[in-house]
Every structure is written in C-alpha cells, then in structure tokens.
Short mmCIF file of C-alpha atoms and ligand atoms in Angstrom, two decimals:
data_model
loop_
_atom_site.label_atom_id
_atom_site.label_comp_id
_atom_site.label_asym_id
_atom_site.label_seq_id
_atom_site.Cartn_x
_atom_site.Cartn_y
_atom_site.Cartn_z
CA MET A 5 -0.05 -0.08 0.27
CA LYS A 6 0.82 3.58 -0.65
CA SER A 7 0.81 4.33 3.10
CA ASP A 8 3.29 1.69 4.01
CA ILE A 9 6.51 2.80 5.73
CA LEU A 10 9.21 1.98 3.28
CA ALA A 11 12.22 3.54 5.23
CA VAL A 12 13.20 5.30 8.51
CA ARG A 13 16.20 7.26 8.57
CA GLY A 14 18.04 9.21 11.34
CA ARG A 15 20.58 11.62 11.66
CA GLN A 16 22.28 13.91 13.83
CA ILE A 17 21.48 17.55 13.59
CA TRP A 18 22.05 20.34 15.87
CA ASP A 19 19.60 22.47 18.28
CA SER A 20 19.05 26.07 19.47
CA ARG A 21 21.74 25.45 22.11
CA GLY A 22 24.36 24.14 19.81
CA ARG A 23 24.00 20.64 21.01
CA PRO A 24 23.66 17.26 19.01
CA THR A 25 20.11 16.21 18.57
CA VAL A 26 18.22 13.51 16.36
CA GLU A 27 16.15 14.08 13.30
CA ALA A 28 14.11 11.28 11.82
CA GLU A 29 12.56 10.84 8.32
CA VAL A 30 9.97 8.45 7.52
CA VAL A 31 9.37 7.53 3.91
CA THR A 32 6.30 5.78 2.61
CA ALA A 33 5.89 3.30 -0.11
CA GLY A 34 3.89 6.25 -2.27
CA GLY A 35 6.73 8.60 -1.74
CA ALA A 36 5.37 10.60 1.29
CA VAL A 37 8.00 11.83 3.39
CA GLY A 38 7.75 13.30 7.17
CA ARG A 39 10.23 14.63 9.62
CA GLY A 40 10.64 14.96 13.21
CA MET A 41 13.34 16.81 15.56
CA ALA A 42 14.09 15.94 19.15
CA PRO A 43 14.01 18.93 21.30
CA ALA A 44 15.94 18.79 24.76
CA GLY A 45 14.95 20.18 28.30
CA ALA A 46 17.55 21.76 30.83
CA SER A 47 15.23 21.61 33.52
CA ARG A 48 14.00 18.14 33.37
CA GLY A 49 11.46 16.06 35.49
CA ILE A 50 12.99 13.13 36.94
CA HIS A 51 10.19 10.62 35.50
CA GLU A 52 10.84 11.98 31.84
CA ALA A 53 11.68 9.82 28.98
CA ILE A 54 15.49 9.42 28.97
CA ASP A 55 17.67 10.88 25.92
CA LEU A 56 20.19 8.59 25.18
CA ARG A 57 23.48 10.49 25.13
CA ASP A 58 26.66 9.32 24.22
CA GLY A 59 28.97 10.72 26.98
CA GLY A 60 32.67 10.73 27.11
CA PRO A 61 34.56 13.91 25.93
CA ARG A 62 32.72 14.37 22.30
CA PHE A 63 30.75 17.31 22.31
CA GLY A 64 30.49 17.45 26.19
CA GLY A 65 29.03 14.12 26.13
CA TYR A 66 25.82 15.36 24.58
CA GLY A 67 26.48 13.25 21.44
CA VAL A 68 23.47 11.39 19.88
CA GLU A 69 25.46 8.97 17.58
CA GLY A 70 23.73 5.93 19.69
CA ALA A 71 20.42 7.38 19.43
CA VAL A 72 21.12 7.88 15.76
CA ALA A 73 21.78 4.19 15.11
CA ALA A 74 18.88 3.09 17.09
CA VAL A 75 16.81 5.13 14.91
CA ASN A 76 18.45 3.63 11.35
CA GLY A 77 18.34 -0.28 13.32
CA GLU A 78 16.03 -1.37 16.00
CA LEU A 79 13.23 1.47 15.46
CA ALA A 80 13.51 1.38 11.72
CA ARG A 81 13.15 -2.56 11.82
CA ALA A 82 10.04 -2.18 14.13
CA ILE A 83 8.07 0.13 11.96
CA VAL A 84 9.04 -0.66 8.18
CA GLY A 85 5.94 -2.12 6.72
CA LEU A 86 3.25 -0.71 8.96
CA ASP A 87 0.44 1.82 7.92
CA VAL A 88 1.78 5.08 8.41
CA ARG A 89 -1.58 6.54 9.44
CA SER A 90 -1.46 3.83 12.35
CA GLN A 91 0.20 6.14 15.04
CA ASP A 92 -0.84 3.88 18.04
CA GLN A 93 0.82 0.80 16.48
CA ILE A 94 3.79 2.64 15.34
CA ASP A 95 4.19 3.82 18.73
CA ALA A 96 3.48 0.76 20.48
CA ARG A 97 6.39 -0.77 18.22
CA LEU A 98 8.71 1.79 19.40
CA ILE A 99 7.86 1.11 22.73
CA VAL A 100 8.16 -2.40 22.71
CA ALA A 101 11.44 -2.14 20.78
CA ASP A 102 13.01 0.17 23.41
CA GLY A 103 11.62 -2.29 26.36
CA THR A 104 12.20 0.00 29.27
CA THR A 105 9.97 2.01 31.43
CA ASN A 106 11.63 5.34 30.53
CA LYS A 107 13.09 4.98 27.11
CA SER A 108 16.64 4.54 28.42
CA ARG A 109 17.75 1.87 26.13
CA LEU A 110 17.42 3.10 22.92
CA GLY A 111 16.79 6.66 23.65
CA GLY A 112 13.19 9.15 24.39
CA ASN A 113 15.10 11.27 21.85
CA ALA A 114 15.36 8.59 19.39
CA THR A 115 11.69 7.20 19.72
CA VAL A 116 10.19 11.01 19.78
CA ALA A 117 11.90 11.78 16.46
CA VAL A 118 10.64 8.69 14.60
CA SER A 119 7.36 8.95 16.00
CA MET A 120 7.12 12.73 15.11
CA ALA A 121 8.29 11.70 11.60
CA ALA A 122 5.66 9.18 11.31
CA LEU A 123 2.78 11.40 12.37
CA ASN A 124 4.03 13.92 9.60
CA ALA A 125 4.57 11.16 6.96
CA ALA A 126 0.64 10.18 7.67
CA ALA A 127 -0.37 13.76 7.07
CA HIS A 128 1.71 14.06 3.99
CA CYS A 129 0.22 10.93 2.93
CA GLU A 130 -2.97 11.98 3.05
CA GLY A 131 -2.45 15.43 1.58
CA GLU A 132 -3.58 17.56 4.71
CA PRO A 133 -1.93 19.97 6.64
CA LEU A 134 -1.08 18.23 10.00
CA TRP A 135 -3.38 19.93 12.38
CA ARG A 136 -6.32 19.09 9.87
CA TRP A 137 -5.27 15.23 9.87
CA LEU A 138 -4.93 15.37 13.78
CA ALA A 139 -8.35 16.93 14.10
CA GLN A 140 -10.00 13.95 11.94
CA GLY A 141 -12.94 16.54 11.27
CA ALA A 142 -13.71 17.48 15.15
CA PRO A 143 -13.62 21.41 15.31
CA VAL A 144 -10.60 22.57 17.06
CA ARG A 145 -9.27 26.01 18.19
CA LEU A 146 -6.16 27.95 17.81
CA PRO A 147 -4.21 28.18 20.82
CA LEU A 148 -4.00 30.80 23.34
CA PRO A 149 -0.34 31.60 23.19
CA GLU A 150 1.87 31.80 26.39
CA ILE A 151 5.03 33.84 25.57
CA GLN A 152 7.99 34.43 28.09
CA ILE A 153 9.16 37.96 28.04
CA PHE A 154 11.83 37.40 30.63
CA GLY A 155 13.77 33.83 31.20
CA GLY A 156 15.58 33.00 34.39
CA GLY A 157 16.39 29.83 35.99
CA ALA A 158 18.26 27.13 34.39
CA HIS A 159 18.11 28.66 31.13
CA ALA A 160 19.89 32.13 32.55
CA GLY A 161 22.57 30.97 34.84
CA ARG A 162 20.11 30.82 37.47
CA ARG A 163 19.91 34.82 37.21
CA THR A 164 16.43 34.55 39.02
CA ASP A 165 15.06 31.56 41.03
CA VAL A 166 11.88 31.63 38.87
CA GLN A 167 12.43 30.20 35.67
CA ASP A 168 9.65 31.63 33.24
CA PHE A 169 8.16 35.24 33.01
CA MET A 170 5.22 34.94 30.46
CA ILE A 171 2.32 36.99 29.27
CA MET A 172 -1.12 35.65 27.92
CA ALA A 173 -3.39 37.74 25.92
CA PRO A 174 -6.67 35.82 26.29
CA PHE A 175 -9.07 38.38 24.63
CA ALA A 176 -6.84 38.95 21.87
CA GLY A 177 -9.23 37.31 19.52
CA SER A 178 -6.79 35.83 17.23
CA VAL A 179 -3.50 34.41 17.43
CA ARG A 180 -2.50 37.28 14.89
CA ARG A 181 -3.49 39.46 17.56
CA ALA A 182 -2.24 37.96 20.44
CA LEU A 183 1.17 37.78 18.59
CA GLU A 184 1.08 41.66 17.81
CA ILE A 185 0.52 42.33 21.64
CA THR A 186 3.42 39.94 22.57
CA ALA A 187 5.56 42.30 20.23
CA ASP A 188 4.43 45.21 22.06
CA VAL A 189 5.25 43.95 25.51
CA TYR A 190 8.30 42.51 24.14
CA ARG A 191 9.91 45.34 23.04
CA ALA A 192 8.42 47.35 25.87
CA ALA A 193 10.28 45.20 28.33
CA GLY A 194 13.61 45.66 26.38
CA GLU A 195 13.09 49.21 26.06
CA LEU A 196 12.61 49.33 30.01
CA MET A 197 15.47 47.03 30.58
CA ALA A 198 17.97 49.46 28.31
CA ARG A 199 16.69 52.46 30.01
CA THR A 200 17.40 51.17 33.37
CA GLY A 201 20.54 50.25 32.65
CA ARG A 202 19.95 46.36 32.62
CA LEU A 203 19.93 45.08 29.44
CA ALA A 204 22.25 42.24 29.03
CA GLY A 205 21.15 40.36 25.77
CA THR A 206 18.59 37.14 26.05
CA ALA A 207 18.17 33.78 27.91
CA ASP A 208 17.85 30.42 26.21
CA GLU A 209 14.70 30.59 25.19
CA GLY A 210 14.92 34.21 23.57
CA GLY A 211 13.49 35.99 26.45
CA TRP A 212 15.40 39.20 27.77
CA TRP A 213 18.33 38.52 30.31
CA PRO A 214 16.63 38.55 33.86
CA ASN A 215 18.91 41.52 35.56
CA PHE A 216 16.94 41.76 38.73
CA THR A 217 17.68 42.07 42.36
CA SER A 218 14.77 39.86 43.57
CA ASN A 219 12.15 37.69 41.75
CA GLU A 220 9.50 40.10 42.76
CA ASP A 221 11.19 42.87 40.97
CA ALA A 222 11.02 40.87 37.67
CA LEU A 223 7.20 40.88 38.34
CA VAL A 224 7.10 44.83 39.02
CA ALA A 225 9.15 45.20 35.67
CA LEU A 226 6.92 43.08 33.58
CA THR A 227 3.95 44.58 34.92
CA GLN A 228 5.63 48.31 33.98
CA ALA A 229 6.66 46.79 30.80
CA ILE A 230 3.02 45.50 29.97
CA GLU A 231 1.57 49.26 31.03
CA ALA A 232 4.46 50.83 28.89
CA SER A 233 3.32 48.39 25.95
CA GLY A 234 -0.16 50.36 26.16
CA HIS A 235 -2.14 47.28 26.76
CA ARG A 236 -3.55 46.76 30.38
CA PRO A 237 -2.00 44.38 32.71
CA GLY A 238 -4.69 42.56 34.67
CA ALA A 239 -7.26 43.56 31.58
CA GLU A 240 -6.03 42.66 28.63
CA VAL A 241 -2.64 41.04 29.24
CA PHE A 242 -1.95 38.81 32.22
CA ILE A 243 1.33 37.23 33.64
CA SER A 244 2.11 33.55 33.91
CA LEU A 245 4.98 31.95 35.70
CA ASP A 246 6.86 28.92 35.49
CA VAL A 247 8.49 28.70 38.95
CA ALA A 248 10.01 25.35 37.76
CA ALA A 249 10.37 24.68 41.69
CA SER A 250 12.14 21.29 41.29
CA GLU A 251 15.13 23.12 40.49
CA LEU A 252 15.07 25.27 43.82
CA VAL A 253 14.78 21.91 45.57
CA SER A 254 17.01 22.11 48.58
CA GLY A 255 17.27 19.75 51.54
CA ASP A 256 13.69 19.36 52.52
CA GLY A 257 12.63 22.92 51.19
CA TYR A 258 13.59 25.34 48.66
CA ARG A 259 16.43 27.63 48.43
CA LEU A 260 15.65 31.02 46.51
CA PRO A 261 19.07 32.62 46.11
CA LEU A 262 18.07 35.87 44.61
CA ASP A 263 15.57 36.45 47.58
CA GLY A 264 18.02 35.15 50.33
CA ALA A 265 15.31 32.75 51.32
CA GLN A 266 15.26 29.20 52.61
CA LEU A 267 11.70 28.06 52.55
CA ASP A 268 9.87 25.16 53.53
CA SER A 269 6.69 23.76 51.59
CA ALA A 270 4.10 25.81 53.42
CA ALA A 271 6.23 28.92 53.10
CA MET A 272 6.52 28.43 49.46
CA VAL A 273 3.11 28.13 48.41
CA GLU A 274 2.82 31.18 50.95
CA ARG A 275 5.94 32.95 48.51
CA VAL A 276 3.90 31.81 45.48
CA ALA A 277 0.69 33.01 46.90
CA GLY A 278 1.65 36.34 47.65
CA TRP A 279 2.95 36.92 44.10
CA ALA A 280 -0.34 35.81 42.93
CA ARG A 281 -2.61 38.40 45.06
CA ASP A 282 0.00 41.32 44.26
CA TYR A 283 0.20 40.91 40.50
CA PRO A 284 -1.97 40.11 37.52
CA ILE A 285 -0.85 36.52 37.25
CA LEU A 286 -3.53 33.90 35.76
CA SER A 287 -1.26 30.84 35.47
CA ILE A 288 1.48 29.38 37.48
CA GLU A 289 3.33 26.25 36.44
CA ASP A 290 5.44 24.07 38.81
CA PRO A 291 4.85 26.37 41.96
CA VAL A 292 6.49 23.73 43.84
CA GLY A 293 8.90 20.72 43.32
CA GLN A 294 7.96 17.58 41.42
CA GLU A 295 7.85 15.25 44.61
CA ASP A 296 6.09 17.50 47.03
CA GLU A 297 2.58 16.44 45.82
CA ALA A 298 1.15 17.67 49.16
CA ALA A 299 2.14 21.18 48.78
CA MET A 300 0.99 20.82 45.00
CA ALA A 301 -2.52 19.88 46.38
CA GLU A 302 -1.98 22.69 48.78
CA ALA A 303 -1.10 25.34 46.12
CA THR A 304 -4.19 24.04 43.90
CA ARG A 305 -6.43 24.59 46.87
CA ARG A 306 -5.21 27.97 47.69
CA LEU A 307 -5.16 29.38 44.12
CA GLY A 308 -6.60 27.00 41.68
CA GLY A 309 -10.09 28.41 42.21
CA ASP A 310 -9.23 31.34 39.98
CA THR A 311 -5.84 30.42 38.65
CA GLN A 312 -4.25 27.83 36.06
CA ILE A 313 -2.12 25.61 37.89
CA ILE A 314 0.11 23.59 35.53
CA GLY A 315 2.08 20.45 36.43
CA ASP A 316 5.40 20.11 34.33
CA ASP A 317 8.30 18.45 35.95
CA TYR A 318 5.58 16.83 38.24
CA LEU A 319 3.26 15.28 35.59
CA VAL A 320 5.90 14.75 32.69
CA THR A 321 3.08 14.34 30.06
CA ASN A 322 2.17 10.93 31.78
CA ALA A 323 -1.57 9.62 31.89
CA ALA A 324 -0.83 7.84 34.83
CA ARG A 325 0.48 10.80 36.99
CA VAL A 326 -2.34 12.80 35.56
CA GLU A 327 -4.48 10.12 37.38
CA GLN A 328 -2.49 10.43 40.50
CA ALA A 329 -2.38 14.22 40.63
CA ALA A 330 -5.94 14.44 40.12
CA ALA A 331 -6.97 11.99 42.94
CA ALA A 332 -4.70 14.20 45.38
CA GLY A 333 -6.21 17.45 44.01
CA ALA A 334 -3.08 18.30 42.73
CA CYS A 335 -2.93 20.98 39.30
CA ASN A 336 -5.77 21.75 37.33
CA ALA A 337 -3.90 22.01 33.92
CA LEU A 338 -1.24 19.56 32.24
CA LEU A 339 1.81 20.97 30.32
CA VAL A 340 2.02 18.29 27.24
CA LYS A 341 5.78 17.95 25.97
CA VAL A 342 5.68 14.85 23.57
CA ASN A 343 9.56 14.20 24.45
CA GLN A 344 8.68 13.88 28.15
CA ALA A 345 6.65 10.94 27.33
CA GLY A 346 8.60 9.55 24.17
CA THR A 347 5.79 9.29 21.96
CA VAL A 348 3.09 11.29 20.10
CA SER A 349 0.36 8.63 21.03
CA GLU A 350 1.74 8.65 25.00
CA ALA A 351 1.44 12.26 24.87
CA ARG A 352 -2.03 12.22 23.34
CA GLN A 353 -3.27 9.84 26.13
CA ALA A 354 -1.65 12.10 28.73
CA LEU A 355 -3.58 14.92 27.27
CA ARG A 356 -6.93 12.94 27.00
CA ALA A 357 -6.51 12.25 30.82
CA ALA A 358 -6.14 15.60 31.98
CA ARG A 359 -9.39 16.59 29.70
CA ALA A 360 -11.48 13.96 31.58
CA HIS A 361 -10.60 15.79 34.76
CA GLY A 362 -11.64 18.71 33.35
CA TRP A 363 -8.17 20.26 33.16
CA ALA A 364 -6.63 22.56 30.89
CA THR A 365 -3.75 21.58 28.36
CA ILE A 366 -0.83 23.33 27.16
CA VAL A 367 1.07 21.86 24.66
CA SER A 368 4.89 23.24 25.41
CA ALA A 369 8.25 23.31 23.61
CA ARG A 370 11.88 22.71 25.23
CA SER A 371 14.32 25.08 26.16
CA GLY A 372 16.67 23.37 23.54
CA GLU A 373 14.50 23.42 20.42
CA THR A 374 14.91 23.21 16.56
CA GLU A 375 12.76 24.47 13.67
CA ASP A 376 10.35 21.56 13.60
CA VAL A 377 7.03 22.93 13.98
CA THR A 378 5.11 19.96 15.10
CA ILE A 379 3.74 21.22 18.02
CA SER A 380 2.01 24.19 16.75
CA HIS A 381 -0.07 21.45 14.87
CA LEU A 382 -0.32 19.26 17.96
CA ALA A 383 -1.70 22.23 19.87
CA THR A 384 -4.09 23.03 17.11
CA GLY A 385 -5.20 19.80 15.93
CA TRP A 386 -5.41 18.51 19.48
CA ASP A 387 -7.38 21.16 20.52
CA ALA A 388 -5.30 22.00 23.39
CA GLY A 389 -6.38 25.29 23.92
CA GLN A 390 -2.64 26.53 24.71
CA LEU A 391 0.59 26.61 23.16
CA LYS A 392 4.13 27.55 25.08
CA VAL A 393 7.06 27.82 23.02
CA GLY A 394 9.81 30.27 25.14
CA SER A 395 9.94 34.00 23.85
CA PHE A 396 9.30 36.01 20.94
CA ALA A 397 12.97 36.02 19.62
CA ARG A 398 14.93 33.46 17.99
CA SER A 399 13.94 31.41 15.16
CA GLU A 400 13.65 28.06 16.93
CA ARG A 401 10.57 29.68 18.71
CA MET A 402 9.45 32.19 15.94
CA ALA A 403 9.05 29.33 13.33
CA LYS A 404 6.59 27.98 15.95
CA TRP A 405 4.53 31.09 16.06
CA ASN A 406 4.94 31.78 12.49
CA GLU A 407 3.31 28.25 11.79
CA LEU A 408 0.32 29.18 14.11
CA LEU A 409 -0.23 32.22 11.55
CA ARG A 410 -0.58 29.91 8.61
CA ILE A 411 -2.80 27.52 10.26
CA GLU A 412 -4.84 30.53 11.31
CA ALA A 413 -4.84 31.50 7.52
CA GLN A 414 -5.68 28.04 6.42
CA MET A 415 -8.54 27.95 8.58
CA GLY A 416 -9.80 31.24 7.18
CA GLU A 417 -13.36 32.18 8.31
CA ASP A 418 -13.64 28.91 10.28
CA ALA A 419 -10.46 30.14 12.46
CA SER A 420 -11.39 30.14 16.23
CA PHE A 421 -9.34 31.51 18.72
CA ALA A 422 -9.17 29.58 22.44
CA GLY A 423 -8.71 32.45 24.32
CA ALA A 424 -10.10 32.57 27.98
CA GLY A 425 -12.24 29.54 27.01
CA ALA A 426 -8.70 27.52 26.84
CA LEU A 427 -8.16 27.91 30.82
CA PRO A 428 -9.48 25.91 33.26
CA ALA A 429 -13.04 26.70 34.70
CA GLY A 430 -12.16 28.62 37.74
CA ALA A 431 -9.47 31.04 36.00
CA ALA A 432 -11.73 31.37 32.90
CA ALA A 433 -14.64 32.39 35.22
CA ARG A 434 -12.09 35.06 36.67
CA LEU A 435 -12.19 36.74 33.55
CA GLY A 436 -15.93 36.40 32.91
CA TRP A 437 -15.66 33.73 30.81
CA PRO A 438 -18.11 32.19 29.35
CA PRO A 439 -19.99 35.50 28.90
CA ARG A 440 -23.54 35.43 30.71
CA ALA A 441 -26.10 35.35 27.98
P1 PGA B 5 12.93 22.83 29.77
O1 PGA B 5 12.40 23.79 30.42
O2 PGA B 5 12.64 22.69 28.43
O3 PGA B 5 14.46 23.27 30.04
O4 PGA B 5 12.91 21.40 30.62
C1 PGA B 5 10.94 24.03 29.80
C2 PGA B 5 9.97 24.29 31.01
O5 PGA B 5 10.41 23.92 32.52
O6 PGA B 5 8.59 24.31 30.79
ZN1 ZN B 6 8.17 23.91 33.32
#
C-alpha cells in the first residue's frame, strides 16, 4: 500500500543551544515523507523519558550517535511495513522495541523523533496539513499563546529563581492579534531594561536576560512593561509564571538565592500565593517541586479556584501521573511535552486524561529546540487550547509562532481562537468566561 512505511532514516542535527540532537525521516511506499526533530530540556523532570547521550569527551557528552543508530537500526526495523497512518500501532512498536519504562535503552530522543516523523508522513500521505489530519474533522481552536518576556532559572545561569516570566492575552481574539500584543510587550520590556541600564541580551528561550535584584523585581518590571506597551495588565494582558520549583529544592525545602530565602513547603506556597495576590498572574507552573505532592495540592486548593496551576516536572506528560495528581487534588492543568513521554500517542493519552478531569492543557516546546513546528499543529489539531514555546525572538521559537499564523490563515473564516475558554473553569470565570447570556 502507498501508505506503508518503506524506510526510516536518522541523522544527527544541531539544536538551538548548539548541541547534537536526533532527526528522523519516515518515507512511505507512495513517496510521502515526514520529519521529526527531538527537542531537549534543561530543567527536566526525574520521571521523563531519558534522552540517550553518548557521554565521553565529544561534544561535552551530548553526542547522539547511539540514538541515531537506534533510529536507523532497531526502531526502523520495528515499524517498516506498518501503515504510517496507524500512529498508535507505530508508537506501540517503538515502546516494545525500547523495552524500558523510560525509553532509556534506545533513547526518548530517538523514539520521539521517529514518532513525530511518522505523524508528519501520515499527514503528507493524506495530503492534509498536520493540524487537520490530527483533528479528523472535529472542531478545533487555535491555541492561546503563553509567551516568555524574561527567561531565568536554568535558562539564564540561575540569575532569577523563577524560570519563566510570561504573558497571555486571552482576549486577543486571534493568534495574529495575540502575537502583535506580545511584540509590543516584548519590545517595551527590552526598552525598559535598556533605559534602566539592565539590558544584557537574552536567555536560552529568547526572553530578556533577567537582571533583577529579587524575583518580585521581575514581576514589577514585567507589569511596567505591559503598561508601557499600551495594553492593560490584569485586563488585556496577564502574567504567567513557570516557577520550575523542582530546580529550587534544597534539603527538605526550597532555596531562592535571589531572595536570600530558604523556605519550607508551606512557606514556598505562601511566597507564590503572595505573588499571585499582588500581580496580575493568571497561570502558575510547577509552583513547588515534582516530589512535593501535598504542597502541589495545597497550592491548587489555595490558588486553583481562579488561577491555572500547571504540572510540568511533576506530571511529565504521563497519563498515570495525571490520574494520581487528580486523585490528590493537585493541579488543574497539564503541560504536554511529547519528548517527556517519548511518543506522540503517549502524549495524547496524557492530554486525554487531563481533559477527562476537566483540566486545561498546554502543548509546550523545550528550552533546547529546533525549527520543527510539529507542536504548533499538535496544539491546534488536538484542540489543546494553549501553546507555550518560549519567547518572541530566535527562529526556533518564531518558527512555531509563525506556523500558527499559517494555520490560522488556512482555517480562514472558520478560525476560532481558544482565548479565555482555554483556561481551567475557575481561571476562566475570573475573566468573565463564558460570558453570561
Ligand atoms: P526545559 O524547560 O525545556 O528546560 O525543561 C521548559 C519548562 O520548564 O517548561
Ligand atoms: Zn516548566
């Protein structure tokens, strides 16, 4: 059959940090070709799929010769001959071929590249844009972007403790308008940093380098930048934080060097709650560490009624972990990173589990990225509601935002922007969503 997988090719390419990563191409008998490129995290959860790295002196140990060999060998043999449109079956074969629970034998970087390549080949085979192939005729919305303005934590030499200071424009009405608003805020933030003698380039995901004297100082600057951009903070533009608190765990608490603070779990929740009270914060990711479930539940109880509480390191795009968190009352939103799971199908299962609990879902890039735009299509075609890609600079980020603009154009008159409707019910209600009849 034309849609049967004829060949799988792997190669080493380079990511946005100049480190080796894995690219895979899947070719069908009918000549359709799809490509997938593995991204790479820096603040990784302990339960994520493991990237296979060569170690040793070459490229600082980041080499991927072993993972590329797995693509060209065992993984190729596992899926050649399958119908490229049967993603679940393809991914099941990849999982069996690896044989571990965390993809550590052949590498999550190898399996995710092949899985995404097969997905793209299937869409090509069907002659459809990927988002439309994924939607299978169901109504889907363009995602609400979550875009970084200041990048800190593990992406900026730990200059701030909080990792991402982002914005959301839930009332923008379209991706096009949301990106225009973001451009205004990003520019205003750069000008603010320059004017106050703090401009020092950008961090790993393109956000301005966070030259601040406290974590709250960054919140002040971001609020000022939103105001200076001409868009009203807390009315048109809201703040979204990724605390990435797993990176702050020290002893049996949290260390925030920039604030000169060592906090126990309760005090950490209190600190984040204070920021949420004093600034127009609509969304908070990983407010506490990945192993601090009771505190995650407490943060959700305290703040989740009107704020999105996202699990990233804690949930690692894993359906079973979503179930466990829901039972514990922890989180009301799931970050979906395909490479945390290692295959497209497993990521989709996690997304479905989150949705079944009434949670919001946010498809996300990693801090190490490539020009691969698959996630823009996943966020749309899966109707995830939100997309997080890093900042509004550097082409590995802009490629994904620009792809959303193309998808919006393809949808034409039918284009629908998720906006406030993408948020968990309580956070949406705070914004007056859904509007009363
Ligand atoms: P990472 O960070 O890709 O470096 O893990 C992104 C995030 O924490 O959301
Ligand atoms: Zn995160």
